[in-house]
JSON list of C-alpha atoms and ligand atoms in Angstrom, two decimals:
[
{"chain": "A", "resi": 1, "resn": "UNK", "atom": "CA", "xyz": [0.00, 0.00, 0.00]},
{"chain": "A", "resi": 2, "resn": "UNK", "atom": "CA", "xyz": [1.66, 3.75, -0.88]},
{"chain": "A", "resi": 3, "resn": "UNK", "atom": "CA", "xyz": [1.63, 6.19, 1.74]},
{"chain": "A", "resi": 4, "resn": "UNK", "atom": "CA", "xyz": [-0.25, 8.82, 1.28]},
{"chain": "A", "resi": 5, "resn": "UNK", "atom": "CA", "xyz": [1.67, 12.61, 1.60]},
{"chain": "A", "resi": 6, "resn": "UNK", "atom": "CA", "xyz": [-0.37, 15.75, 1.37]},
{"chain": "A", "resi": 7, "resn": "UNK", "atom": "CA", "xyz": [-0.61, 19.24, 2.62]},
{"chain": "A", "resi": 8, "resn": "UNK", "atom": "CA", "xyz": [-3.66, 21.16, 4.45]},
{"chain": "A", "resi": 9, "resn": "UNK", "atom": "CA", "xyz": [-4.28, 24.28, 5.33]},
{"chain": "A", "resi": 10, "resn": "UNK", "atom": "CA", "xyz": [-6.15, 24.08, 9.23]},
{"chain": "A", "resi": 11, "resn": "UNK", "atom": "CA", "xyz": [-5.16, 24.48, 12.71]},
{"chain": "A", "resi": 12, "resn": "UNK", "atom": "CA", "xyz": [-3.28, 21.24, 13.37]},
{"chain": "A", "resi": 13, "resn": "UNK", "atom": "CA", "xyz": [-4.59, 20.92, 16.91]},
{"chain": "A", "resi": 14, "resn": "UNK", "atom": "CA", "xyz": [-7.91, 19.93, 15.66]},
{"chain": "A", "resi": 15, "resn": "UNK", "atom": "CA", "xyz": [-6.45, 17.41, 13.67]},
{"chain": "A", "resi": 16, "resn": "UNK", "atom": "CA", "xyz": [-7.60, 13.96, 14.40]},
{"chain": "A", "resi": 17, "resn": "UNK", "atom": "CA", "xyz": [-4.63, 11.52, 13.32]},
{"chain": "A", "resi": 18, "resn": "UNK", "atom": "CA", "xyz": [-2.32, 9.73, 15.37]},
{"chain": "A", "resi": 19, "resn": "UNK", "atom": "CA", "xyz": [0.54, 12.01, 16.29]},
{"chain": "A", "resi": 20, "resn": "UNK", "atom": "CA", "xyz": [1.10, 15.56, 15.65]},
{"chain": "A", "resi": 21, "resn": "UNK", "atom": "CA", "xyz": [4.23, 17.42, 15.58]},
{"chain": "A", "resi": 22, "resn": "UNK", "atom": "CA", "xyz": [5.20, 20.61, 17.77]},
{"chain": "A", "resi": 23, "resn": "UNK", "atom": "CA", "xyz": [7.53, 22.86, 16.48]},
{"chain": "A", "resi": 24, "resn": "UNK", "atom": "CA", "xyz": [9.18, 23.39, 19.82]},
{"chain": "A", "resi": 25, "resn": "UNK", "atom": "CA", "xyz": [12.33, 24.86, 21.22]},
{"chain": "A", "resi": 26, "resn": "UNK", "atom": "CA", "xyz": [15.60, 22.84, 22.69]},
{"chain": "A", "resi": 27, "resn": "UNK", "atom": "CA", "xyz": [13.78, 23.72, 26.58]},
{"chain": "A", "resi": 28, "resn": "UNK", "atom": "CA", "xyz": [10.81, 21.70, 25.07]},
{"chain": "A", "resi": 29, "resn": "UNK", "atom": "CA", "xyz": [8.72, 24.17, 27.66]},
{"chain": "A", "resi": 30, "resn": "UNK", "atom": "CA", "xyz": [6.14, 26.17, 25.97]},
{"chain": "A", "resi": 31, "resn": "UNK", "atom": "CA", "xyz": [5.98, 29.09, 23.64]},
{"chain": "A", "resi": 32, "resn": "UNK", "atom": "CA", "xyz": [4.07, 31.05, 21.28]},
{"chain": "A", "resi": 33, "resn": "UNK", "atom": "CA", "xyz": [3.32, 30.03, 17.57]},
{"chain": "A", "resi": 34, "resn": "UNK", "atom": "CA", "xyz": [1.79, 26.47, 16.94]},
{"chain": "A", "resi": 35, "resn": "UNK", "atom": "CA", "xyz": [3.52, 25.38, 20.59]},
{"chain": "A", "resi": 36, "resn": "UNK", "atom": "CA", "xyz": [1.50, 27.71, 22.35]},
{"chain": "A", "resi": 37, "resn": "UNK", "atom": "CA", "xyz": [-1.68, 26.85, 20.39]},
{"chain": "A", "resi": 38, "resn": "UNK", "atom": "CA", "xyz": [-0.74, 23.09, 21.26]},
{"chain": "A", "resi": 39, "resn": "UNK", "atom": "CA", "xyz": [-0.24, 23.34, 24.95]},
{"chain": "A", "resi": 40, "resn": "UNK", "atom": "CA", "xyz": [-3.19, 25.22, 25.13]},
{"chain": "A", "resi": 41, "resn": "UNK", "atom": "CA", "xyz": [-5.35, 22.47, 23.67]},
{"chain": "A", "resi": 42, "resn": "UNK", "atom": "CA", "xyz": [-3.48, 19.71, 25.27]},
{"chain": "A", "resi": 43, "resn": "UNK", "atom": "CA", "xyz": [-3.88, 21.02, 28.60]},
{"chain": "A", "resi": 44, "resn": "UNK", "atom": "CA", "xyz": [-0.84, 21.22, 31.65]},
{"chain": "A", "resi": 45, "resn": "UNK", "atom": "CA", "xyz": [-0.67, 18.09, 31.83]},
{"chain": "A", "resi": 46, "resn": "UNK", "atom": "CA", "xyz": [1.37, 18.10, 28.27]},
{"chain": "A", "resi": 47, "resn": "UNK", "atom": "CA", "xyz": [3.61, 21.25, 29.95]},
{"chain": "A", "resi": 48, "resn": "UNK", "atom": "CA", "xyz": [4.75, 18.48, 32.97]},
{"chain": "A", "resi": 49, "resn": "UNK", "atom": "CA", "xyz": [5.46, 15.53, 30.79]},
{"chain": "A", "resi": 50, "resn": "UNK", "atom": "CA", "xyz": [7.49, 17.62, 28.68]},
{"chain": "A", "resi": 51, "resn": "UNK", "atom": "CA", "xyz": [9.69, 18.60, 31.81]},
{"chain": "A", "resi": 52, "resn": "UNK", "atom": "CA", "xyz": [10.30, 14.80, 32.55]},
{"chain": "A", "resi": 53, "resn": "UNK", "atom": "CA", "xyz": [12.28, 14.93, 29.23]},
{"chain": "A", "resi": 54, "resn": "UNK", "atom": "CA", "xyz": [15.45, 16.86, 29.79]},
{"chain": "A", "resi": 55, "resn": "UNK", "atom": "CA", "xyz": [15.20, 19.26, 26.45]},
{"chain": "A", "resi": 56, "resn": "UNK", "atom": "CA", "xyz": [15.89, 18.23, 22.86]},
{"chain": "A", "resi": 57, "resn": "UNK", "atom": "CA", "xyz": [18.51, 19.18, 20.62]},
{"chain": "A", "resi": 58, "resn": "UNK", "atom": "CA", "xyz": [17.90, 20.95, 17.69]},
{"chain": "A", "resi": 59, "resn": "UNK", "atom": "CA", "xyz": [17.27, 18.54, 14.87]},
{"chain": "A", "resi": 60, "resn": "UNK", "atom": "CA", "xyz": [15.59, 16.14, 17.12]},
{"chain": "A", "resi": 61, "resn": "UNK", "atom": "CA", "xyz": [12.16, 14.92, 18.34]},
{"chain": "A", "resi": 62, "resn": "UNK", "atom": "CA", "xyz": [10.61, 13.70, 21.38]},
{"chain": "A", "resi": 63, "resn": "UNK", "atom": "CA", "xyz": [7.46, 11.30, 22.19]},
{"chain": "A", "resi": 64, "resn": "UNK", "atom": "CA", "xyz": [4.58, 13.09, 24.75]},
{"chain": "A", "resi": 65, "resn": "UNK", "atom": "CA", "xyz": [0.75, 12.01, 25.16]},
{"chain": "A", "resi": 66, "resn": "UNK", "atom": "CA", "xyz": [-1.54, 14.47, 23.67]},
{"chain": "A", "resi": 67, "resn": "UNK", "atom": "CA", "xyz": [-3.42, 14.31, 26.37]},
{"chain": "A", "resi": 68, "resn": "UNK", "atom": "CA", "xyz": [-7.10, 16.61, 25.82]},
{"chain": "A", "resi": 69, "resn": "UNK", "atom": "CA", "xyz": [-5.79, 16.31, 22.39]},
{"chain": "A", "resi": 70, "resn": "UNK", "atom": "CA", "xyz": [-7.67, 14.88, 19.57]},
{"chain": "A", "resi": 71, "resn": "UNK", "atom": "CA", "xyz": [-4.06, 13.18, 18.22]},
{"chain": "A", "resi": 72, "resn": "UNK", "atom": "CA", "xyz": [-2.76, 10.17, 20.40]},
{"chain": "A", "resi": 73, "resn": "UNK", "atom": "CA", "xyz": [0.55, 11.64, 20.75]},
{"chain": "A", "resi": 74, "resn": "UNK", "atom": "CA", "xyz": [2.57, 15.08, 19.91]},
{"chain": "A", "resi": 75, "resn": "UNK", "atom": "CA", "xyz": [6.25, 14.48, 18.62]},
{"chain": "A", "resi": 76, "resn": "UNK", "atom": "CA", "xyz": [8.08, 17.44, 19.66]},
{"chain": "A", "resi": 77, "resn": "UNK", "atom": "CA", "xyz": [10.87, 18.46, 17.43]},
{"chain": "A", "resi": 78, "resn": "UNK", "atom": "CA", "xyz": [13.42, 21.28, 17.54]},
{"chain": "A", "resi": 79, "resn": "UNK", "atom": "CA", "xyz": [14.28, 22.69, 14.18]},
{"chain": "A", "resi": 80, "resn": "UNK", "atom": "CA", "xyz": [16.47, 25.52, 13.86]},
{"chain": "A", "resi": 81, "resn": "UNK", "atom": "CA", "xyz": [16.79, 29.27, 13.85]},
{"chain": "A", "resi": 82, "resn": "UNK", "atom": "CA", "xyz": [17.46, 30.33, 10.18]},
{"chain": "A", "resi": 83, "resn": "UNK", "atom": "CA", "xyz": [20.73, 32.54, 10.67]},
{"chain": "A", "resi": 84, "resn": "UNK", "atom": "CA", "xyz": [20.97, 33.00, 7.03]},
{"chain": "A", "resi": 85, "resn": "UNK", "atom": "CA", "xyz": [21.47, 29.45, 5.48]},
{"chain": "A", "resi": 86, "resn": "UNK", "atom": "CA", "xyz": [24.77, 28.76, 5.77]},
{"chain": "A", "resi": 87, "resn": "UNK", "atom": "CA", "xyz": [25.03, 27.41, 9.67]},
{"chain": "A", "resi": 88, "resn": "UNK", "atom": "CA", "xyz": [23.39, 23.33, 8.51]},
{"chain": "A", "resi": 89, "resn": "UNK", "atom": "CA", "xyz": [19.48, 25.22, 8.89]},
{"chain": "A", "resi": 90, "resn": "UNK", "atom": "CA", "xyz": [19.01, 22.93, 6.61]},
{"chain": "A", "resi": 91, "resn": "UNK", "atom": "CA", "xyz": [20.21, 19.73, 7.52]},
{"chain": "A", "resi": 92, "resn": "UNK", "atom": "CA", "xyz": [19.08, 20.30, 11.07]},
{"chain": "A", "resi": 93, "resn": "UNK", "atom": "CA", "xyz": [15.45, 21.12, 9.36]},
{"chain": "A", "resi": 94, "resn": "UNK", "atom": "CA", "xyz": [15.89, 17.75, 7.38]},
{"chain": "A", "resi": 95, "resn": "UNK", "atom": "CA", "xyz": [16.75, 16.26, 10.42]},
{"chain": "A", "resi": 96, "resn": "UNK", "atom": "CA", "xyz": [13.80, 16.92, 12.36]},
{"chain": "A", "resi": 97, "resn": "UNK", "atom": "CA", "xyz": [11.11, 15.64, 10.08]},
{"chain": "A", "resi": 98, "resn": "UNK", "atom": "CA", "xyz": [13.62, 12.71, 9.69]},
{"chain": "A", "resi": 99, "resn": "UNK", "atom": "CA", "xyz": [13.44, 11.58, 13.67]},
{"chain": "A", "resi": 100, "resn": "UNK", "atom": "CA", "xyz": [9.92, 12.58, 14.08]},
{"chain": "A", "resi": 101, "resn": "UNK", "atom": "CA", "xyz": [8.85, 9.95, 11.24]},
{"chain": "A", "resi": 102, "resn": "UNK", "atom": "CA", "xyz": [11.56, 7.35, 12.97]},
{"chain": "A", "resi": 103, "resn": "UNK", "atom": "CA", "xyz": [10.26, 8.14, 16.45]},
{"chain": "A", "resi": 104, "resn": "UNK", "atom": "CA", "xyz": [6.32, 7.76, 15.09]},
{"chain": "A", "resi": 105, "resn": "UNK", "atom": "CA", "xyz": [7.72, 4.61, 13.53]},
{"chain": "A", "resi": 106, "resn": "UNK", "atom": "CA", "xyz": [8.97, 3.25, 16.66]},
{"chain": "A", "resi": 107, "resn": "UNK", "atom": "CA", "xyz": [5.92, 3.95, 18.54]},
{"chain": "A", "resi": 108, "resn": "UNK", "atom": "CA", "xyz": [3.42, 2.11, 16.39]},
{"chain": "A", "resi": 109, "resn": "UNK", "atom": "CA", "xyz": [2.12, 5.56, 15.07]},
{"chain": "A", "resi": 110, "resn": "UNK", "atom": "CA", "xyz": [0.65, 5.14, 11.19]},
{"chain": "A", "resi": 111, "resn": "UNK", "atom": "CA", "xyz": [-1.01, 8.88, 10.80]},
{"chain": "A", "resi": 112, "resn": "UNK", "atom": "CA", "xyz": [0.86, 12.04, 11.33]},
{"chain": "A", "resi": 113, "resn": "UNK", "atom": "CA", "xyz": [0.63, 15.73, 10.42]},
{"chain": "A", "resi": 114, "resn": "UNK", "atom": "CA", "xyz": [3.48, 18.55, 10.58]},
{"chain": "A", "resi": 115, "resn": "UNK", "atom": "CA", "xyz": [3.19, 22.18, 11.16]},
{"chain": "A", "resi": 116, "resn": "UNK", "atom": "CA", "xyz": [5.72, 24.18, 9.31]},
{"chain": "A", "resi": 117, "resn": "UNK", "atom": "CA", "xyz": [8.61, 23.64, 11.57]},
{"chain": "A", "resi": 118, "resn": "UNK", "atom": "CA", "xyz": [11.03, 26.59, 11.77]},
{"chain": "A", "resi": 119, "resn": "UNK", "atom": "CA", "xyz": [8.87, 29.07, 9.73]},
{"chain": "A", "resi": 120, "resn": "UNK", "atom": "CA", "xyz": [7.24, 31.24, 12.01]},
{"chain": "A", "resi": 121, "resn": "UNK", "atom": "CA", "xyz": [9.08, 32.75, 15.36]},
{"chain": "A", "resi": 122, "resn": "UNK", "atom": "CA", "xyz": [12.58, 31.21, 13.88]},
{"chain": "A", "resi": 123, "resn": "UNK", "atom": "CA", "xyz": [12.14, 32.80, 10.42]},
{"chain": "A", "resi": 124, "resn": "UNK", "atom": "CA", "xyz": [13.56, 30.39, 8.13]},
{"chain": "A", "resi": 125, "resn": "UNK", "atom": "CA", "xyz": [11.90, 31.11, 4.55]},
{"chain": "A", "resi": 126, "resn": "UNK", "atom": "CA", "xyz": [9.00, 29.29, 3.55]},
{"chain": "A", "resi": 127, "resn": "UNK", "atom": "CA", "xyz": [10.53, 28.05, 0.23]},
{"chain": "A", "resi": 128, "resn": "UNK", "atom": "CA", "xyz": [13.51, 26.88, 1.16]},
{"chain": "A", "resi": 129, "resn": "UNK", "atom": "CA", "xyz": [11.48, 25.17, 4.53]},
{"chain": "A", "resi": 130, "resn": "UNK", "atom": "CA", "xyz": [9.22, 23.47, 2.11]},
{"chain": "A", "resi": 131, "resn": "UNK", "atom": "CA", "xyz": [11.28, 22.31, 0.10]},
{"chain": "A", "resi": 132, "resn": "UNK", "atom": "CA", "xyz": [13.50, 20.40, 2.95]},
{"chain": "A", "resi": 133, "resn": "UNK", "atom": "CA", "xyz": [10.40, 19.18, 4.32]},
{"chain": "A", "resi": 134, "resn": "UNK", "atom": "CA", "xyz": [8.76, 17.53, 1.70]},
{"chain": "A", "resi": 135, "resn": "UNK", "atom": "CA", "xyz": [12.78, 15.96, 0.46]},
{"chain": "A", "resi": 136, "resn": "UNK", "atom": "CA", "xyz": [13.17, 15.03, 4.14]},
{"chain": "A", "resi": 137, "resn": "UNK", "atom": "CA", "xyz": [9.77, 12.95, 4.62]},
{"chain": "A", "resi": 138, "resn": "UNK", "atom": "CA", "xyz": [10.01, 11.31, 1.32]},
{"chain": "A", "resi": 139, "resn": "UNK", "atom": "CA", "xyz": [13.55, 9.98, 1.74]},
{"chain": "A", "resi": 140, "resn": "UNK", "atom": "CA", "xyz": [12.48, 8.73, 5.01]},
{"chain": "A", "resi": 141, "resn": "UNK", "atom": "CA", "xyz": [9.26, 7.14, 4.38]},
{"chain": "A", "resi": 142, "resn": "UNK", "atom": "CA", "xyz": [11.48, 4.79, 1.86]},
{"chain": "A", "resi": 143, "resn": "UNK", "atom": "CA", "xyz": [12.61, 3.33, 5.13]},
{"chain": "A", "resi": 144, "resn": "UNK", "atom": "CA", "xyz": [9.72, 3.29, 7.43]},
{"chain": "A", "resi": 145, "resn": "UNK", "atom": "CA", "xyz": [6.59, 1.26, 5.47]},
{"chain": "A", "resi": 146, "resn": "UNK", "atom": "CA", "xyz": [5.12, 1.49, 8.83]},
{"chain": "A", "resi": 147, "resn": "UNK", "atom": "CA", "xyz": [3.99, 4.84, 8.39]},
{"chain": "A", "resi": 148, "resn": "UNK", "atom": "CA", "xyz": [0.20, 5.17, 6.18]},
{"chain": "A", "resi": 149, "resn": "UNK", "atom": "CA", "xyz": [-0.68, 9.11, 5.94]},
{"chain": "A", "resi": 150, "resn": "UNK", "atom": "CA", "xyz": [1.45, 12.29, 6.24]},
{"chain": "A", "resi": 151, "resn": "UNK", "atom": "CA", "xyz": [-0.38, 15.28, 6.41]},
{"chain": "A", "resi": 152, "resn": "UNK", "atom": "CA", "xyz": [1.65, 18.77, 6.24]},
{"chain": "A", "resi": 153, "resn": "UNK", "atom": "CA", "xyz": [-0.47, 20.89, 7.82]},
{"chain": "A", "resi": 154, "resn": "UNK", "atom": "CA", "xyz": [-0.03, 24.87, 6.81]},
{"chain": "A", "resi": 155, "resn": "UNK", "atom": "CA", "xyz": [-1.56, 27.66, 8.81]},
{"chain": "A", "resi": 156, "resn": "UNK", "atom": "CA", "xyz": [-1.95, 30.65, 6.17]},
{"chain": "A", "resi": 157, "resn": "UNK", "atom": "CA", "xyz": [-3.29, 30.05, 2.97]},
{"chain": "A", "resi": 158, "resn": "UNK", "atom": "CA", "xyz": [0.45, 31.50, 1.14]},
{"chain": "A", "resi": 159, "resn": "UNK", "atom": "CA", "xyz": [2.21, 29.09, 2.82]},
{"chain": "A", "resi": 160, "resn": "UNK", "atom": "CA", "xyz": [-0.45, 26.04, 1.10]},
{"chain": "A", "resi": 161, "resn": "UNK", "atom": "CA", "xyz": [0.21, 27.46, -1.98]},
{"chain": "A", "resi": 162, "resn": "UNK", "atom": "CA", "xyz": [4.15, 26.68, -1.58]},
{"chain": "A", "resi": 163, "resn": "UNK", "atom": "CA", "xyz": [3.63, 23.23, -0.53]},
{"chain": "A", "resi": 164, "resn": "UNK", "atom": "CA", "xyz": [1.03, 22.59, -2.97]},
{"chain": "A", "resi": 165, "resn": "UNK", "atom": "CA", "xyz": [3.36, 23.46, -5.63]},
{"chain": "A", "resi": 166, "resn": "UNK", "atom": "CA", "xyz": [5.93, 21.69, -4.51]},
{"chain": "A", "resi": 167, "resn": "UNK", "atom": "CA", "xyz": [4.30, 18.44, -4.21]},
{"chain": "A", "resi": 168, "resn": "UNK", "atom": "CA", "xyz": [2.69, 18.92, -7.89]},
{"chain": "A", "resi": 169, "resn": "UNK", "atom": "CA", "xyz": [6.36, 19.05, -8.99]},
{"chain": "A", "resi": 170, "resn": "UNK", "atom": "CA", "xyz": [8.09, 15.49, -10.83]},
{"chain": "A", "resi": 171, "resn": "UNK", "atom": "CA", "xyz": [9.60, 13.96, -7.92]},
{"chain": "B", "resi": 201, "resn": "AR6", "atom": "N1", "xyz": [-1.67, 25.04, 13.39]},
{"chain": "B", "resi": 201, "resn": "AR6", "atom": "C1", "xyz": [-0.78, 24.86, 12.38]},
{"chain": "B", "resi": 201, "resn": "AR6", "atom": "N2", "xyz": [0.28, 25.69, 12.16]},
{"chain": "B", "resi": 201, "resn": "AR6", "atom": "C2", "xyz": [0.41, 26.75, 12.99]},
{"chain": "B", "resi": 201, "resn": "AR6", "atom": "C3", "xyz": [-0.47, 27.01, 14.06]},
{"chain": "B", "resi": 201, "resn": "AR6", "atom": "C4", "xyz": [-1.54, 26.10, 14.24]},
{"chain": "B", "resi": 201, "resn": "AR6", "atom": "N3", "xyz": [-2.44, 26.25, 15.25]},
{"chain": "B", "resi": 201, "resn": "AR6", "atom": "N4", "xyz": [-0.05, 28.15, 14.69]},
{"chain": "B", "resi": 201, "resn": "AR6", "atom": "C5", "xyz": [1.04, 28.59, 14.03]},
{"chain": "B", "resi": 201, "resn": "AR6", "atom": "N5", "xyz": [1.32, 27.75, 13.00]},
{"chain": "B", "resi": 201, "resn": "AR6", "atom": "P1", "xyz": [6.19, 28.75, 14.94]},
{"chain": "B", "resi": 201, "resn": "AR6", "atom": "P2", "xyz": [9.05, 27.98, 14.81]},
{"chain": "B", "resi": 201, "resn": "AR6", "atom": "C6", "xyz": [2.41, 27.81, 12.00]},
{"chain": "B", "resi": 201, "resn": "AR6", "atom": "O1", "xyz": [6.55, 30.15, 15.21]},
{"chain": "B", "resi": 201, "resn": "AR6", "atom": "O2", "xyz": [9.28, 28.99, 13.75]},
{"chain": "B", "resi": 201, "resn": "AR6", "atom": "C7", "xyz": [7.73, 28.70, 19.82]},
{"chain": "B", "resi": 201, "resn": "AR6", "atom": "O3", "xyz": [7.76, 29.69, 20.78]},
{"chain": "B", "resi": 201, "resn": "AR6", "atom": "C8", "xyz": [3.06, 29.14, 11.74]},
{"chain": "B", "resi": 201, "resn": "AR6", "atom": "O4", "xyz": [2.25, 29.92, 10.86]},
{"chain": "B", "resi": 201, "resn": "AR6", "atom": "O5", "xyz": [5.10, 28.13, 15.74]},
{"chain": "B", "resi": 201, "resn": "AR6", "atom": "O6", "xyz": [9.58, 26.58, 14.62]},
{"chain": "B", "resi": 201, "resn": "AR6", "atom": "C9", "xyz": [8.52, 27.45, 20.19]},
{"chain": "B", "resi": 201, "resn": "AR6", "atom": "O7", "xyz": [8.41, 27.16, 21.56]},
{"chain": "B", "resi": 201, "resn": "AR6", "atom": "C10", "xyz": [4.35, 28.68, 11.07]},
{"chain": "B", "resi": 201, "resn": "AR6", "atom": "O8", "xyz": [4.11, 28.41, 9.69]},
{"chain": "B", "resi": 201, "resn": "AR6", "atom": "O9", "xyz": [7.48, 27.76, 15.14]},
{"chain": "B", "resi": 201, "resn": "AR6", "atom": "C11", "xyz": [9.91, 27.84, 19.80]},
{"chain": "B", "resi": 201, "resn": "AR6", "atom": "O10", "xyz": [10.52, 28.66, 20.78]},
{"chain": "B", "resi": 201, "resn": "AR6", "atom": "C12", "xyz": [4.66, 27.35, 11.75]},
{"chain": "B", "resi": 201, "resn": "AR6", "atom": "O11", "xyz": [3.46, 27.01, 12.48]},
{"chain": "B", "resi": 201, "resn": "AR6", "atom": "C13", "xyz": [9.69, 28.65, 18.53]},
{"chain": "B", "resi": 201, "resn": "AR6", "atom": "O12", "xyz": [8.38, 29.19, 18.65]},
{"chain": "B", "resi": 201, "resn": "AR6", "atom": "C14", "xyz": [5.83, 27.38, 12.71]},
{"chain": "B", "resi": 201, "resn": "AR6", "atom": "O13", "xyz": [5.85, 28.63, 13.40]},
{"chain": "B", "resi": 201, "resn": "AR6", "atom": "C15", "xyz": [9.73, 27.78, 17.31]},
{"chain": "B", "resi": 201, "resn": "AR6", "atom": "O14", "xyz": [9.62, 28.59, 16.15]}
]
């Protein structure tokens, strides 16, 4: 069975699928942006678990419950502050969507949806974001059969337009 990879434009915390991601930072505490919007649907009892965890480095992704949730679990990954493109944004950006499909692999999780990380509060440019993204999740899914439906989920309709473009492209 292929997996199927498309992009949306909603508020991902109403999204009912298995996992959803949190663009977070390396503190893993909350913020504004789509973290904010996700701790305040989650509840505080998201806020505690994610003080259990010690942090996350930049380019990587941790496991929570999502708790009042619709989604099963939120994958909290770090991606990185654009300082201009040359400092590995990009690899670190490839990175994250890489460990959040192995850790939803590893925890039995078929149906996930991504904000898009890095593009908001840590300005990294919407093109160049995309483009990682959607390179990132389709080198990994190769890997992890596992995984049934990935769902990029875009917040302004500008931002759809990118992605949808980009997936319409020969791959
Ligand atoms: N649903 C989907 N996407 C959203 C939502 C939502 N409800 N709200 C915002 N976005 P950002 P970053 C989009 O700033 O750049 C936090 O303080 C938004 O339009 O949330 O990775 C963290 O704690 C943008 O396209 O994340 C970190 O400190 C995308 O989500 C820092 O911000 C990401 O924007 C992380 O910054």
């Amino acid at each position: 069975m292929s997996v199927s990879l498309k992009a949306i434009c909603s508020d991902i915390t109403t999204l009912t699928v298995d996992a959803i991601v949190n663009a977070a930072n390396e503190s893993l505490l909350p913020g504004g942006g789509v973290c904010g919007a996700i701790h305040r649907a989650a509840g505080p009892e998201l806020a505690r678990e994610c003080r259990l965890l010690g942090g996350c480095q930049t380019g990587d992704a941790k496991l929570t419950k999502g708790y009042r949730l619709p989604a099963r679990y939120v994958i909290h990954a770090v991606g990185p502050v654009w300082k201009g493109g040359n400092d590995r944004e990009s690899v670190q950006l490839a990175s994250c969507y890489r460990r959040c499909l192995e850790v939803a692999a590893a925890n039995g999780i078929e149906t996930i949806a991504f904000p898009s990380i890095s593009t908001g509060i840590y300005g990294y440019p919407i093109d160049f974001a995309a483009k990682a993204a959607i390179d990132s999740v389709r080198a990994a899914l190769k890997k992890l059969p596992s995984i049934r439906e990935v769902t990029l989920c875009c917040f302004s309709p500008s931002d759809f337009a990118v992605y949808q473009q980009l997936l319409a492209e020969v791959r």
